[in-house]
Amino acid sequence: MKRDFDLIRNILLQIEDSPSTNLTIGNFIELAPENILAYHIHLIYEAGFIEAYDITCIGNNYPMYQIQWLTNAGHDYLDAIRNDNIWKDTKDNLLKIGGSASLEVIKTIASNIALKIIGL
């Protein structure tokens, strides 16, 4: 399964906007099918972008998490890619290198775009 950077961004935005500290895959079901959501939430967890409890039970086909909140790293990543214009430009730049990169590279590209916008 390929990483969907738009889905990762949308999940992080919803976590940030939620007043709850008890989010599960059901809170994001309108974004993608359950198996795809579970995979991307796991990637976000592995990246250290969320504080979450592993609530995987016997019989689950994929990891399940109870999401508490974004970590500082999650906020930093989201702050870099939050602006729709910066996000579009970031994705356009990704296409120049094959359309994919690590989350850290994506954050760096977005941060550089933001710096150019403010003249630094």
PDB file of C-alpha atoms in Angstrom, residues 19-70:
ATOM      1  CA  PRO A  19     -11.846  18.508  21.275  1.00  0.00           C
ATOM      2  CA  SER A  20     -11.732  14.778  22.106  1.00  0.00           C
ATOM      3  CA  THR A  21      -8.712  12.929  23.448  1.00  0.00           C
ATOM      4  CA  ASN A  22     -10.298   9.589  22.626  1.00  0.00           C
ATOM      5  CA  LEU A  23     -10.257   9.282  18.839  1.00  0.00           C
ATOM      6  CA  THR A  24     -10.390   5.973  17.012  1.00  0.00           C
ATOM      7  CA  ILE A  25     -10.531   4.943  13.386  1.00  0.00           C
ATOM      8  CA  GLY A  26     -14.294   5.553  13.430  1.00  0.00           C
ATOM      9  CA  ASN A  27     -13.670   9.287  13.748  1.00  0.00           C
ATOM     10  CA  PHE A  28     -12.028   9.303  10.310  1.00  0.00           C
ATOM     11  CA  ILE A  29     -14.164   6.808   8.403  1.00  0.00           C
ATOM     12  CA  GLU A  30     -15.424   9.438   5.935  1.00  0.00           C
ATOM     13  CA  LEU A  31     -11.836   9.956   4.709  1.00  0.00           C
ATOM     14  CA  ALA A  32     -11.024   6.458   3.426  1.00  0.00           C
ATOM     15  CA  PRO A  33     -11.805   2.754   3.829  1.00  0.00           C
ATOM     16  CA  GLU A  34     -10.997   1.316   7.247  1.00  0.00           C
ATOM     17  CA  ASN A  35      -7.938  -0.716   6.179  1.00  0.00           C
ATOM     18  CA  ILE A  36      -6.364   2.314   4.471  1.00  0.00           C
ATOM     19  CA  LEU A  37      -7.098   4.513   7.487  1.00  0.00           C
ATOM     20  CA  ALA A  38      -5.586   1.969   9.863  1.00  0.00           C
ATOM     21  CA  TYR A  39      -2.412   1.798   7.781  1.00  0.00           C
ATOM     22  CA  HIS A  40      -2.021   5.577   7.646  1.00  0.00           C
ATOM     23  CA  ILE A  41      -2.795   6.079  11.338  1.00  0.00           C
ATOM     24  CA  HIS A  42      -0.124   3.471  12.062  1.00  0.00           C
ATOM     25  CA  LEU A  43       2.355   5.403   9.891  1.00  0.00           C
ATOM     26  CA  ILE A  44       1.483   8.630  11.733  1.00  0.00           C
ATOM     27  CA  TYR A  45       1.992   6.818  15.049  1.00  0.00           C
ATOM     28  CA  GLU A  46       5.343   5.365  13.920  1.00  0.00           C
ATOM     29  CA  ALA A  47       6.461   8.839  12.787  1.00  0.00           C
ATOM     30  CA  GLY A  48       5.863  10.098  16.327  1.00  0.00           C
ATOM     31  CA  PHE A  49       3.184  12.577  15.223  1.00  0.00           C
ATOM     32  CA  ILE A  50       0.510  11.334  17.658  1.00  0.00           C
ATOM     33  CA  GLU A  51       0.228  10.111  21.213  1.00  0.00           C
ATOM     34  CA  ALA A  52      -1.915   6.997  21.089  1.00  0.00           C
ATOM     35  CA  TYR A  53      -2.610   3.711  22.808  1.00  0.00           C
ATOM     36  CA  ASP A  54      -2.406   0.491  20.844  1.00  0.00           C
ATOM     37  CA  ILE A  55      -5.845  -1.099  21.277  1.00  0.00           C
ATOM     38  CA  THR A  56      -5.390  -3.874  18.734  1.00  0.00           C
ATOM     39  CA  CYS A  57      -7.375  -6.961  19.691  1.00  0.00           C
ATOM     40  CA  ILE A  58      -7.138 -10.552  18.605  1.00  0.00           C
ATOM     41  CA  GLY A  59      -8.995 -10.820  15.339  1.00  0.00           C
ATOM     42  CA  ASN A  60      -8.097  -7.345  14.102  1.00  0.00           C
ATOM     43  CA  ASN A  61      -6.520  -7.464  10.672  1.00  0.00           C
ATOM     44  CA  TYR A  62      -4.488  -4.316  11.288  1.00  0.00           C
ATOM     45  CA  PRO A  63      -3.278  -2.166  14.193  1.00  0.00           C
ATOM     46  CA  MET A  64      -5.893  -0.085  15.999  1.00  0.00           C
ATOM     47  CA  TYR A  65      -5.172   2.999  18.092  1.00  0.00           C
ATOM     48  CA  GLN A  66      -6.933   5.243  20.566  1.00  0.00           C
ATOM     49  CA  ILE A  67      -5.523   8.639  19.626  1.00  0.00           C
ATOM     50  CA  GLN A  68      -4.977  11.154  22.398  1.00  0.00           C
ATOM     51  CA  TRP A  69      -3.458  14.180  20.641  1.00  0.00           C
ATOM     52  CA  LEU A  70      -0.735  15.445  18.354  1.00  0.00           C
TER      53      LEU A  70
END
